[in-house]
Short mmCIF file of C-alpha atoms in Angstrom, two decimals:
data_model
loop_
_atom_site.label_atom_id
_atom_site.label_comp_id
_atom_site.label_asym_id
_atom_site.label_seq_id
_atom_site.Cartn_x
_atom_site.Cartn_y
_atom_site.Cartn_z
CA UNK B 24 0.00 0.00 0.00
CA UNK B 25 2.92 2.71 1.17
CA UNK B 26 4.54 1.39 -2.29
CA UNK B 27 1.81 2.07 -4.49
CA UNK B 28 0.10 4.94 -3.03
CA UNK B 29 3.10 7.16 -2.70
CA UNK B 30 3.58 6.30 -6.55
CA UNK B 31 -0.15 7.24 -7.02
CA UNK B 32 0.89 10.71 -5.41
CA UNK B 33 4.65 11.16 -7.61
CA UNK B 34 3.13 10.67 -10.92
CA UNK B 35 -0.18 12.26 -10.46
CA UNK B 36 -0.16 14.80 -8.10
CA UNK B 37 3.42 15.78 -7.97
CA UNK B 38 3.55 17.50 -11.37
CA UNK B 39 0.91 20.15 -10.59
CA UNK B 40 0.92 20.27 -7.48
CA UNK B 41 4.78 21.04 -6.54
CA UNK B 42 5.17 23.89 -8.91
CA UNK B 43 1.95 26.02 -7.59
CA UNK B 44 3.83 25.20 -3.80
CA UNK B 45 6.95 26.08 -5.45
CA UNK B 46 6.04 29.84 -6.46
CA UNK B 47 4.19 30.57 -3.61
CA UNK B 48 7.11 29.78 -1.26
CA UNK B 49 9.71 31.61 -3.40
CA UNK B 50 7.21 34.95 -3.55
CA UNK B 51 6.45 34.72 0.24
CA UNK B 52 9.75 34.37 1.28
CA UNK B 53 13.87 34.00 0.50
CA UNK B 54 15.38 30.96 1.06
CA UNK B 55 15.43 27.00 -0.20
CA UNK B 56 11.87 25.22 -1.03
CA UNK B 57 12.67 22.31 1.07
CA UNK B 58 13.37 21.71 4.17
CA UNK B 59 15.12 18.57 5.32
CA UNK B 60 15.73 17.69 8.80
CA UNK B 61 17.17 14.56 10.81
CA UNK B 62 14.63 13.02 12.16
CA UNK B 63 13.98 9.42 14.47
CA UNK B 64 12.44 6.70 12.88
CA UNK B 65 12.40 2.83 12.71
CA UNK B 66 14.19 0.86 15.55
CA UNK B 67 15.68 4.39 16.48
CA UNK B 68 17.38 4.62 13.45
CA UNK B 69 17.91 8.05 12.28
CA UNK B 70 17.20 9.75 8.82
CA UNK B 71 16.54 12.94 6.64
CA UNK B 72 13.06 13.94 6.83
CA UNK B 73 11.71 16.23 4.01
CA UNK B 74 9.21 18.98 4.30
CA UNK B 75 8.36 22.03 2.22
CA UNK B 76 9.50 25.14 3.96
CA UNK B 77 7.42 26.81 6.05
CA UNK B 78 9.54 29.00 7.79
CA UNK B 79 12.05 32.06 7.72
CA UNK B 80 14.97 30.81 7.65
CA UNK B 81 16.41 30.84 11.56
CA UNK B 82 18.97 29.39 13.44
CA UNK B 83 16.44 27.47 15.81
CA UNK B 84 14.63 25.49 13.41
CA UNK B 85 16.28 21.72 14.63
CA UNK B 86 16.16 22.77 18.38
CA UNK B 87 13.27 24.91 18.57
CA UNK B 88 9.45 23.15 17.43
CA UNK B 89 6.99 25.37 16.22
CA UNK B 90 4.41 27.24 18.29
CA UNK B 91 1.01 28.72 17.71
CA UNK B 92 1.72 31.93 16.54
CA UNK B 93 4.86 31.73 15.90
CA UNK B 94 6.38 34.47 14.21
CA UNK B 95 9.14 32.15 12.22
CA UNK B 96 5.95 31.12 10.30
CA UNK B 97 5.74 32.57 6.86
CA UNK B 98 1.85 33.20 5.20
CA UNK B 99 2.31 30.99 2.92
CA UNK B 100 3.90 28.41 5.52
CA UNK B 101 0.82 28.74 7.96
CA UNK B 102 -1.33 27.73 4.99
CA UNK B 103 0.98 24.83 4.23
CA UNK B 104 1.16 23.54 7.72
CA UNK B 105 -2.68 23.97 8.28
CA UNK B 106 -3.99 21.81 5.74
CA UNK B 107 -0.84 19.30 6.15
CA UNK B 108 0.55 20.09 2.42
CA UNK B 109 3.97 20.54 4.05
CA UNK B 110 4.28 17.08 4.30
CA UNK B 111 3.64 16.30 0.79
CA UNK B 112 7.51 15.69 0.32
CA UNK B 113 7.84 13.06 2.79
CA UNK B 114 6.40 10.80 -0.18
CA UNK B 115 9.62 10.23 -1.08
CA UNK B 116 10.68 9.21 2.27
CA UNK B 117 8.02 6.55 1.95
CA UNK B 118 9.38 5.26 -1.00
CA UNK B 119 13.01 5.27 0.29
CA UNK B 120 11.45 2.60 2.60
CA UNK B 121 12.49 6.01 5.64
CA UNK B 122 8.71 5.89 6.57
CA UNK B 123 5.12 4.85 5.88
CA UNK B 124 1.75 6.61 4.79
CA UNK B 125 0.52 5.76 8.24
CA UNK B 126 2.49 5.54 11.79
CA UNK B 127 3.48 7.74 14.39
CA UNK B 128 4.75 11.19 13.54
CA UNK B 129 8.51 11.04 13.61
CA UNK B 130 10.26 13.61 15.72
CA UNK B 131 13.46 15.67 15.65
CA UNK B 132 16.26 14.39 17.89
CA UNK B 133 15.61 16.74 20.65
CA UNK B 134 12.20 16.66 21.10
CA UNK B 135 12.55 12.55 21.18
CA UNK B 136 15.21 12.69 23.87
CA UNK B 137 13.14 15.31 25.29
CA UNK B 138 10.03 13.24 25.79
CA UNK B 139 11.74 9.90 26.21
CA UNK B 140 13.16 11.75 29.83
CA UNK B 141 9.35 12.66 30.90
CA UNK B 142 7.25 9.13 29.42
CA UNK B 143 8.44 5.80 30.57
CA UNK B 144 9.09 3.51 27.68
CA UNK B 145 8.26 5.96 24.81
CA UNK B 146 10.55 4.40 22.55
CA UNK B 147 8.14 1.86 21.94
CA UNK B 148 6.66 4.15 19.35
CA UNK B 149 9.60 3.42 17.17
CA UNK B 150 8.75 -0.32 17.12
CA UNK B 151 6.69 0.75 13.65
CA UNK B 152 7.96 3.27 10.74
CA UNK B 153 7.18 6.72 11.34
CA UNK B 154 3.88 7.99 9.07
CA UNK B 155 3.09 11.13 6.79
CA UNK B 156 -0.05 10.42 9.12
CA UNK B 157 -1.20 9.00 11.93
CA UNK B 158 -3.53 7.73 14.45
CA UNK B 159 -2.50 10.48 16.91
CA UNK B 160 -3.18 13.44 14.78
CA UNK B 161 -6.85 12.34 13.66
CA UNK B 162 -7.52 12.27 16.95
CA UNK B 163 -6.97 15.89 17.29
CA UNK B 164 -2.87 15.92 18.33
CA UNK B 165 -1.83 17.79 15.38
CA UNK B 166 1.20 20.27 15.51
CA UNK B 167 4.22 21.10 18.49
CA UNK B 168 2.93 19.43 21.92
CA UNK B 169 2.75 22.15 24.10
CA UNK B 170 1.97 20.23 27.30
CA UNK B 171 3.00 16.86 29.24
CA UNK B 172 -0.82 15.61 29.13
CA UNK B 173 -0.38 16.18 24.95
CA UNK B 174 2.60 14.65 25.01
CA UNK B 175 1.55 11.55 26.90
CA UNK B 176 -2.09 11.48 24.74
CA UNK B 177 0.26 11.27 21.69
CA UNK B 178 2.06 8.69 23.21
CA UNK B 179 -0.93 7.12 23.86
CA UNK B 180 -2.55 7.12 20.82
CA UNK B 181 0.52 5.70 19.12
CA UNK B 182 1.10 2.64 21.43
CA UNK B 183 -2.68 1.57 20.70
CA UNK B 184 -1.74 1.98 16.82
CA UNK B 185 1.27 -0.33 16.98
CA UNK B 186 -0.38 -2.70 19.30
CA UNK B 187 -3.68 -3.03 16.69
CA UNK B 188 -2.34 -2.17 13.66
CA UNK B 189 -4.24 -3.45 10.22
CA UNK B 190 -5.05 -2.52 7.03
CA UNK B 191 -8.40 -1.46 7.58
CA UNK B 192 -7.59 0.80 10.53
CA UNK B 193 -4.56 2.48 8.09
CA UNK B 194 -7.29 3.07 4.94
CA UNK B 195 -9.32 4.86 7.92
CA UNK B 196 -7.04 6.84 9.41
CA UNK B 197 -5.73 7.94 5.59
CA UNK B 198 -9.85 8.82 5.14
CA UNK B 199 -10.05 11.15 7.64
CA UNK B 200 -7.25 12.94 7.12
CA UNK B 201 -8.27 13.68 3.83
CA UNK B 202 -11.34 15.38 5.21
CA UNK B 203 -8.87 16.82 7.88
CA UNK B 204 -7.13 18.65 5.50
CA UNK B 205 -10.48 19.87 3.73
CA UNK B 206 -12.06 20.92 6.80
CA UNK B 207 -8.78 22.93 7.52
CA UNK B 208 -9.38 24.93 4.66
CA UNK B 209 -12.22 26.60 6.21
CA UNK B 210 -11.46 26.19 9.77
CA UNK B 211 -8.67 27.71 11.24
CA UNK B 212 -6.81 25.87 14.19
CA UNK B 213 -10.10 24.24 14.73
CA UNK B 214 -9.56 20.71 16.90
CA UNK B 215 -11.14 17.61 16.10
CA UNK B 216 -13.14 15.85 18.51
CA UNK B 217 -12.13 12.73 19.79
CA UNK B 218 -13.77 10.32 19.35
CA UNK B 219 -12.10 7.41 21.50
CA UNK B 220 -14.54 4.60 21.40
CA UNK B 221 -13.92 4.65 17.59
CA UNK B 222 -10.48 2.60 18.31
CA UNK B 223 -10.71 1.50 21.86
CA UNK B 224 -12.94 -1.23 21.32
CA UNK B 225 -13.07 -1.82 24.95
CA UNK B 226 -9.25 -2.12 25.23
CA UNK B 227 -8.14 0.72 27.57
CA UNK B 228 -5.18 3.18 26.32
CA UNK B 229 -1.59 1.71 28.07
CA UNK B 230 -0.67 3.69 30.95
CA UNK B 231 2.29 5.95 31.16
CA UNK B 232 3.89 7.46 34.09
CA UNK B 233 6.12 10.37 34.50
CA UNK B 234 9.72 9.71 35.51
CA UNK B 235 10.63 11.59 38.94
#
């Protein structure tokens, strides 16, 4: 599926679609179209993660995550980032074998020290490839995690993915984020509700402790 739908995207929406991204980034702003960053993915292992710039270009942007309202973020790169075309690149990460359409959100090296110090065992997330999408951000955990409880809820969310992964919950979580990113068009920073009994099933969420 990762194999054949990232091909879908390359050859069909690739051609149009990267050089109307392409102008808009070069009249908002100076600096490259793409932005690449290492990021942590499979088994820990690391790799170049690729993105379409939605930034200024700053000294901060590998140690620093976005915030809401953050003044690093070009026009054009709010747009980009709301309605999750930013992450149109990583396509070719999927095809490079780097990462899947579907999995946990892979993070820079930082932030994944960063969290692995405050959630016990949250390295378990890299027990599947890291996603252009997953089930963490339909369920409303979309963007920097600005709080221990959304950090933990991410965590969360992931650990049940692994755990009850299948083919039928990845063509559902790929569903709604298509109608995430439509909604986004005429929402701004709107959440989504969560809707937990959807993929509990009567299993409750594993439990995770902060580290003293």
């Amino acid at each position: 599926m990762d194999i054949l739908t990232s091909l879908v995207v390359i050859l069909l929406i690739f051609p149009w679609l990267f050089p109307i991204i392409v102008l808009l980034i070069r009249l908002d702003s100076r600096g490259p179209v793409f932005f690449r960053q290492k990021r942590v993915g499979f088994l820990g292992k690391t790799f170049w993660c690729y993105k379409f710039r939605t930034m200024y270009v700053n000294d901060y942007a590998d140690t620093r995550r976005a915030s809401k309202n953050d003044p690093r973020v070009t026009r054009v790169g709010w747009f980009l980032r709301n309605t999750c075309l930013d992450e149109i690149p990583q396509f070719i990460n999927v095809l490079l074998g780097q990462m899947s359409i579907v999995g946990p959100r892979p993070h820079m090296l930082k932030d994944t020290q960063e969290f692995a110090n405050l959630v016990s065992n949250y390295n378990f997330r890299n027990m599947a490839r890291p996603g252009i999408t997953g089930l963490s951000q339909v369920r409303g955990y979309r963007g920097p995690a600005t709080s221990f409880e959304s950090i933990v809820r991410r965590y969360q969310w992931d650990s049940w993915y692994i755990r009850n992964v299948n083919f039928g919950l990845d063509l559902r979580i790929m569903l709604e984020t298509g109608l995430l990113m439509i909604r986004s068009l005429f929402y701004r920073d709107k959440a989504v509700p969560l809707d937990n009994k959807v993929y509990q099933r009567g299993e409750s969420l594993v439990t995770v402790k902060k580290i003293a």
